[in-house]
């Protein structure tokens, strides 16, 4: 058994031992991503938008670009390298959350989206305190996805690496792929 699966079962064995932690992890795995998105968008509108509307526009473009590439790459990987969720491989898995799809586990979309949101704040030059805050939220979301039984730790690492790679290449993707496609589509419909 892989290290990722061993770690998963060690974490999964904790379900039911602390009801308060189960509830917290359920909420974190299911809803905290919306709270993170709210904080990032609010920061973008009220802080970044007031200081530099151009930077806010760039943040929105980077988020849209990286989200599209993230989902495309994530589902491409899932189709080529099939890794089902833990419940499919191990029906005895304890679960607090029942995902819509069970065929795709690697990489974790919640993790990649969370770190893309947090990373966009870093790219736009947020202060240290807010940057740490959003990174902590992204980390909690990622850990909670393992805790509630829907992802292996390797899925979380895959989502993080995907987000990190996309953030490193975000400007290039935007300038060389997204923006030219947008310009082409606008020209086509005008």
PDB file of C-alpha atoms in Angstrom:
ATOM      1  CA  UNK A   1       0.000   0.000   0.000  1.00  0.00           C
ATOM      2  CA  UNK A   2       1.317   3.448  -0.928  1.00  0.00           C
ATOM      3  CA  UNK A   3       2.350   6.050   1.628  1.00  0.00           C
ATOM      4  CA  UNK A   4      -0.553   8.239   0.474  1.00  0.00           C
ATOM      5  CA  UNK A   5      -3.091   5.494   1.184  1.00  0.00           C
ATOM      6  CA  UNK A   6      -1.518   4.672   4.554  1.00  0.00           C
ATOM      7  CA  UNK A   7      -1.695   8.343   5.549  1.00  0.00           C
ATOM      8  CA  UNK A   8      -5.276   8.533   4.282  1.00  0.00           C
ATOM      9  CA  UNK A   9      -6.344   5.619   6.493  1.00  0.00           C
ATOM     10  CA  UNK A  10      -4.559   7.102   9.496  1.00  0.00           C
ATOM     11  CA  UNK A  11      -6.495  10.358   9.013  1.00  0.00           C
ATOM     12  CA  UNK A  12      -9.724   8.549   8.087  1.00  0.00           C
ATOM     13  CA  UNK A  13      -9.584   6.539  11.330  1.00  0.00           C
ATOM     14  CA  UNK A  14     -10.177   9.807  13.239  1.00  0.00           C
ATOM     15  CA  UNK A  15     -13.735  10.201  11.908  1.00  0.00           C
ATOM     16  CA  UNK A  16     -16.296   9.850  14.676  1.00  0.00           C
ATOM     17  CA  UNK A  17     -13.832  10.322  17.555  1.00  0.00           C
ATOM     18  CA  UNK A  18     -14.403  14.078  17.904  1.00  0.00           C
ATOM     19  CA  UNK A  19     -17.853  15.165  16.673  1.00  0.00           C
ATOM     20  CA  UNK A  20     -16.914  18.861  16.853  1.00  0.00           C
ATOM     21  CA  UNK A  21     -13.902  18.239  14.574  1.00  0.00           C
ATOM     22  CA  UNK A  22     -16.035  16.178  12.194  1.00  0.00           C
ATOM     23  CA  UNK A  23     -18.480  19.086  11.875  1.00  0.00           C
ATOM     24  CA  UNK A  24     -15.671  21.607  11.412  1.00  0.00           C
ATOM     25  CA  UNK A  25     -13.965  19.486   8.740  1.00  0.00           C
ATOM     26  CA  UNK A  26     -17.279  18.863   6.958  1.00  0.00           C
ATOM     27  CA  UNK A  27     -17.926  22.606   6.771  1.00  0.00           C
ATOM     28  CA  UNK A  28     -14.321  23.269   5.746  1.00  0.00           C
ATOM     29  CA  UNK A  29     -14.351  20.638   2.994  1.00  0.00           C
ATOM     30  CA  UNK A  30     -17.746  21.674   1.688  1.00  0.00           C
ATOM     31  CA  UNK A  31     -18.204  25.421   2.238  1.00  0.00           C
ATOM     32  CA  UNK A  32     -14.915  27.078   3.190  1.00  0.00           C
ATOM     33  CA  UNK A  33     -13.910  27.446  -0.466  1.00  0.00           C
ATOM     34  CA  UNK A  34     -16.824  29.888  -0.889  1.00  0.00           C
ATOM     35  CA  UNK A  35     -15.644  31.879   2.131  1.00  0.00           C
ATOM     36  CA  UNK A  36     -12.139  31.970   0.646  1.00  0.00           C
ATOM     37  CA  UNK A  37     -13.512  33.137  -2.722  1.00  0.00           C
ATOM     38  CA  UNK A  38     -15.558  35.811  -0.940  1.00  0.00           C
ATOM     39  CA  UNK A  39     -12.487  37.148   0.895  1.00  0.00           C
ATOM     40  CA  UNK A  40     -10.349  37.134  -2.256  1.00  0.00           C
ATOM     41  CA  UNK A  41     -12.988  38.855  -4.394  1.00  0.00           C
ATOM     42  CA  UNK A  42     -13.807  41.360  -1.644  1.00  0.00           C
ATOM     43  CA  UNK A  43     -10.102  42.150  -1.240  1.00  0.00           C
ATOM     44  CA  UNK A  44      -9.809  42.512  -5.002  1.00  0.00           C
ATOM     45  CA  UNK A  45     -12.779  44.868  -5.312  1.00  0.00           C
ATOM     46  CA  UNK A  46     -12.275  47.049  -2.248  1.00  0.00           C
ATOM     47  CA  UNK A  47      -8.504  47.059  -1.779  1.00  0.00           C
ATOM     48  CA  UNK A  48      -6.912  46.286  -5.120  1.00  0.00           C
ATOM     49  CA  UNK A  49      -9.682  47.976  -7.129  1.00  0.00           C
ATOM     50  CA  UNK A  50      -9.279  51.220  -5.176  1.00  0.00           C
ATOM     51  CA  UNK A  51      -5.497  51.254  -5.425  1.00  0.00           C
ATOM     52  CA  UNK A  52      -5.164  50.060  -9.022  1.00  0.00           C
ATOM     53  CA  UNK A  53      -8.189  49.121 -11.149  1.00  0.00           C
ATOM     54  CA  UNK A  54      -5.763  47.762 -13.778  1.00  0.00           C
ATOM     55  CA  UNK A  55      -4.297  45.338 -11.227  1.00  0.00           C
ATOM     56  CA  UNK A  56      -7.800  44.216 -10.258  1.00  0.00           C
ATOM     57  CA  UNK A  57      -8.613  43.585 -13.925  1.00  0.00           C
ATOM     58  CA  UNK A  58      -5.361  41.611 -14.226  1.00  0.00           C
ATOM     59  CA  UNK A  59      -6.281  39.553 -11.146  1.00  0.00           C
ATOM     60  CA  UNK A  60      -9.678  38.671 -12.639  1.00  0.00           C
ATOM     61  CA  UNK A  61      -8.074  37.693 -15.948  1.00  0.00           C
ATOM     62  CA  UNK A  62      -5.455  35.582 -14.176  1.00  0.00           C
ATOM     63  CA  UNK A  63      -8.114  33.827 -12.098  1.00  0.00           C
ATOM     64  CA  UNK A  64     -10.297  33.097 -15.131  1.00  0.00           C
ATOM     65  CA  UNK A  65      -7.314  31.882 -17.162  1.00  0.00           C
ATOM     66  CA  UNK A  66      -5.898  29.663 -14.429  1.00  0.00           C
ATOM     67  CA  UNK A  67      -9.335  28.244 -13.538  1.00  0.00           C
ATOM     68  CA  UNK A  68     -10.002  27.227 -17.152  1.00  0.00           C
ATOM     69  CA  UNK A  69      -6.543  25.703 -17.542  1.00  0.00           C
ATOM     70  CA  UNK A  70      -6.803  24.009 -14.154  1.00  0.00           C
ATOM     71  CA  UNK A  71     -10.073  22.257 -14.957  1.00  0.00           C
ATOM     72  CA  UNK A  72      -8.881  21.330 -18.448  1.00  0.00           C
ATOM     73  CA  UNK A  73      -5.601  19.869 -17.202  1.00  0.00           C
ATOM     74  CA  UNK A  74      -7.226  18.229 -14.164  1.00  0.00           C
ATOM     75  CA  UNK A  75      -9.853  16.413 -16.192  1.00  0.00           C
ATOM     76  CA  UNK A  76      -7.286  15.554 -18.875  1.00  0.00           C
ATOM     77  CA  UNK A  77      -5.100  13.930 -16.226  1.00  0.00           C
ATOM     78  CA  UNK A  78      -8.107  12.135 -14.752  1.00  0.00           C
ATOM     79  CA  UNK A  79      -9.073  10.696 -18.142  1.00  0.00           C
ATOM     80  CA  UNK A  80      -5.534   9.515 -18.888  1.00  0.00           C
ATOM     81  CA  UNK A  81      -4.551   8.360 -15.393  1.00  0.00           C
ATOM     82  CA  UNK A  82      -7.604   6.927 -13.710  1.00  0.00           C
ATOM     83  CA  UNK A  83      -7.598   7.205  -9.941  1.00  0.00           C
ATOM     84  CA  UNK A  84     -11.009   6.837  -8.323  1.00  0.00           C
ATOM     85  CA  UNK A  85     -11.927   8.277  -4.972  1.00  0.00           C
ATOM     86  CA  UNK A  86     -11.125   6.287  -1.816  1.00  0.00           C
ATOM     87  CA  UNK A  87     -14.709   5.025  -1.441  1.00  0.00           C
ATOM     88  CA  UNK A  88     -14.466   3.238  -4.810  1.00  0.00           C
ATOM     89  CA  UNK A  89     -11.192   1.490  -3.970  1.00  0.00           C
ATOM     90  CA  UNK A  90     -12.033   0.875  -0.327  1.00  0.00           C
ATOM     91  CA  UNK A  91     -15.797   0.638   0.330  1.00  0.00           C
ATOM     92  CA  UNK A  92     -15.139   0.554   4.093  1.00  0.00           C
ATOM     93  CA  UNK A  93     -13.894   4.165   3.935  1.00  0.00           C
ATOM     94  CA  UNK A  94     -15.623   6.445   6.424  1.00  0.00           C
ATOM     95  CA  UNK A  95     -17.088   9.489   4.704  1.00  0.00           C
ATOM     96  CA  UNK A  96     -18.621  12.712   5.950  1.00  0.00           C
ATOM     97  CA  UNK A  97     -19.186  14.101   2.474  1.00  0.00           C
ATOM     98  CA  UNK A  98     -20.498  12.340  -0.612  1.00  0.00           C
ATOM     99  CA  UNK A  99     -19.065  13.877  -3.793  1.00  0.00           C
ATOM    100  CA  UNK A 100     -21.001  14.068  -7.043  1.00  0.00           C
ATOM    101  CA  UNK A 101     -18.312  12.189  -8.978  1.00  0.00           C
ATOM    102  CA  UNK A 102     -16.472   9.113  -7.768  1.00  0.00           C
ATOM    103  CA  UNK A 103     -14.397   8.321 -10.868  1.00  0.00           C
ATOM    104  CA  UNK A 104     -11.994  11.259 -10.421  1.00  0.00           C
ATOM    105  CA  UNK A 105      -9.797  11.786  -7.412  1.00  0.00           C
ATOM    106  CA  UNK A 106      -6.458  13.031  -8.764  1.00  0.00           C
ATOM    107  CA  UNK A 107      -5.735  15.939  -8.720  1.00  0.00           C
ATOM    108  CA  UNK A 108      -8.045  17.599  -6.212  1.00  0.00           C
ATOM    109  CA  UNK A 109     -10.010  20.413  -7.867  1.00  0.00           C
ATOM    110  CA  UNK A 110     -10.879  21.969  -4.491  1.00  0.00           C
ATOM    111  CA  UNK A 111      -7.183  22.159  -3.671  1.00  0.00           C
ATOM    112  CA  UNK A 112      -6.166  23.629  -7.009  1.00  0.00           C
ATOM    113  CA  UNK A 113      -8.990  26.203  -6.927  1.00  0.00           C
ATOM    114  CA  UNK A 114      -8.212  27.145  -3.316  1.00  0.00           C
ATOM    115  CA  UNK A 115      -4.536  27.689  -4.002  1.00  0.00           C
ATOM    116  CA  UNK A 116      -5.267  29.538  -7.253  1.00  0.00           C
ATOM    117  CA  UNK A 117      -7.471  31.930  -5.270  1.00  0.00           C
ATOM    118  CA  UNK A 118      -4.862  32.361  -2.538  1.00  0.00           C
ATOM    119  CA  UNK A 119      -2.018  32.575  -5.041  1.00  0.00           C
ATOM    120  CA  UNK A 120      -3.729  35.297  -7.054  1.00  0.00           C
ATOM    121  CA  UNK A 121      -3.682  37.464  -3.941  1.00  0.00           C
ATOM    122  CA  UNK A 122       0.051  36.840  -3.580  1.00  0.00           C
ATOM    123  CA  UNK A 123       0.667  37.667  -7.251  1.00  0.00           C
ATOM    124  CA  UNK A 124      -1.155  40.957  -6.842  1.00  0.00           C
ATOM    125  CA  UNK A 125       1.017  41.965  -3.889  1.00  0.00           C
ATOM    126  CA  UNK A 126      -1.297  41.605  -0.900  1.00  0.00           C
ATOM    127  CA  UNK A 127       0.086  42.295   2.546  1.00  0.00           C
ATOM    128  CA  UNK A 128       1.736  39.535   4.542  1.00  0.00           C
ATOM    129  CA  UNK A 129      -1.147  39.145   7.016  1.00  0.00           C
ATOM    130  CA  UNK A 130      -3.866  38.723   4.388  1.00  0.00           C
ATOM    131  CA  UNK A 131      -1.626  36.475   2.283  1.00  0.00           C
ATOM    132  CA  UNK A 132      -1.005  34.158   5.230  1.00  0.00           C
ATOM    133  CA  UNK A 133      -4.732  34.186   6.060  1.00  0.00           C
ATOM    134  CA  UNK A 134      -5.810  33.032   2.572  1.00  0.00           C
ATOM    135  CA  UNK A 135      -3.015  30.444   2.399  1.00  0.00           C
ATOM    136  CA  UNK A 136      -4.143  29.023   5.757  1.00  0.00           C
ATOM    137  CA  UNK A 137      -7.742  28.822   4.479  1.00  0.00           C
ATOM    138  CA  UNK A 138      -6.571  27.009   1.321  1.00  0.00           C
ATOM    139  CA  UNK A 139      -4.554  24.580   3.440  1.00  0.00           C
ATOM    140  CA  UNK A 140      -7.507  23.876   5.756  1.00  0.00           C
ATOM    141  CA  UNK A 141      -9.770  23.228   2.756  1.00  0.00           C
ATOM    142  CA  UNK A 142      -7.212  20.816   1.319  1.00  0.00           C
ATOM    143  CA  UNK A 143      -6.691  18.903   4.565  1.00  0.00           C
ATOM    144  CA  UNK A 144     -10.443  18.757   5.160  1.00  0.00           C
ATOM    145  CA  UNK A 145     -10.952  17.038   1.784  1.00  0.00           C
ATOM    146  CA  UNK A 146      -8.768  14.169   3.043  1.00  0.00           C
ATOM    147  CA  UNK A 147     -10.330  14.176   6.512  1.00  0.00           C
ATOM    148  CA  UNK A 148     -13.904  13.801   5.212  1.00  0.00           C
ATOM    149  CA  UNK A 149     -12.852  10.827   3.082  1.00  0.00           C
ATOM    150  CA  UNK A 150     -13.072  12.132  -0.492  1.00  0.00           C
ATOM    151  CA  UNK A 151      -9.353  12.485  -1.376  1.00  0.00           C
ATOM    152  CA  UNK A 152      -6.024  10.827  -0.791  1.00  0.00           C
ATOM    153  CA  UNK A 153      -3.100  13.033   0.305  1.00  0.00           C
ATOM    154  CA  UNK A 154      -1.512  12.510  -3.149  1.00  0.00           C
ATOM    155  CA  UNK A 155      -4.623  14.145  -4.706  1.00  0.00           C
ATOM    156  CA  UNK A 156      -4.040  17.194  -2.534  1.00  0.00           C
ATOM    157  CA  UNK A 157      -0.372  17.364  -3.543  1.00  0.00           C
ATOM    158  CA  UNK A 158      -1.399  17.027  -7.193  1.00  0.00           C
ATOM    159  CA  UNK A 159      -3.872  19.900  -6.851  1.00  0.00           C
ATOM    160  CA  UNK A 160      -1.269  22.057  -5.125  1.00  0.00           C
ATOM    161  CA  UNK A 161       1.411  21.346  -7.753  1.00  0.00           C
ATOM    162  CA  UNK A 162      -1.088  22.074 -10.541  1.00  0.00           C
ATOM    163  CA  UNK A 163      -2.063  25.404  -8.950  1.00  0.00           C
ATOM    164  CA  UNK A 164       1.569  26.339  -8.302  1.00  0.00           C
ATOM    165  CA  UNK A 165       2.555  25.570 -11.892  1.00  0.00           C
ATOM    166  CA  UNK A 166      -0.366  27.556 -13.283  1.00  0.00           C
ATOM    167  CA  UNK A 167       0.405  30.525 -11.044  1.00  0.00           C
ATOM    168  CA  UNK A 168       4.029  30.504 -12.210  1.00  0.00           C
ATOM    169  CA  UNK A 169       2.903  30.503 -15.844  1.00  0.00           C
ATOM    170  CA  UNK A 170      -0.217  32.675 -15.395  1.00  0.00           C
ATOM    171  CA  UNK A 171       1.135  35.793 -17.105  1.00  0.00           C
ATOM    172  CA  UNK A 172       2.467  33.792 -20.047  1.00  0.00           C
ATOM    173  CA  UNK A 173      -0.831  31.887 -20.430  1.00  0.00           C
ATOM    174  CA  UNK A 174      -2.783  35.126 -20.246  1.00  0.00           C
ATOM    175  CA  UNK A 175      -0.672  37.039 -22.770  1.00  0.00           C
ATOM    176  CA  UNK A 176      -0.073  34.195 -25.237  1.00  0.00           C
ATOM    177  CA  UNK A 177      -3.281  32.154 -25.119  1.00  0.00           C
ATOM    178  CA  UNK A 178      -6.218  33.695 -23.227  1.00  0.00           C
ATOM    179  CA  UNK A 179      -5.905  37.304 -24.385  1.00  0.00           C
ATOM    180  CA  UNK A 180      -5.383  36.423 -28.084  1.00  0.00           C
ATOM    181  CA  UNK A 181      -8.385  34.049 -27.953  1.00  0.00           C
ATOM    182  CA  UNK A 182     -10.492  36.733 -26.298  1.00  0.00           C
ATOM    183  CA  UNK A 183      -9.446  39.292 -28.928  1.00  0.00           C
ATOM    184  CA  UNK A 184     -10.229  36.817 -31.722  1.00  0.00           C
ATOM    185  CA  UNK A 185     -13.688  36.039 -30.307  1.00  0.00           C
ATOM    186  CA  UNK A 186     -14.543  39.706 -29.764  1.00  0.00           C
ATOM    187  CA  UNK A 187     -13.463  40.477 -33.332  1.00  0.00           C
ATOM    188  CA  UNK A 188     -15.526  37.578 -34.647  1.00  0.00           C
ATOM    189  CA  UNK A 189     -18.721  38.726 -32.939  1.00  0.00           C
ATOM    190  CA  UNK A 190     -18.330  42.459 -33.719  1.00  0.00           C
TER     191      UNK A 190
END
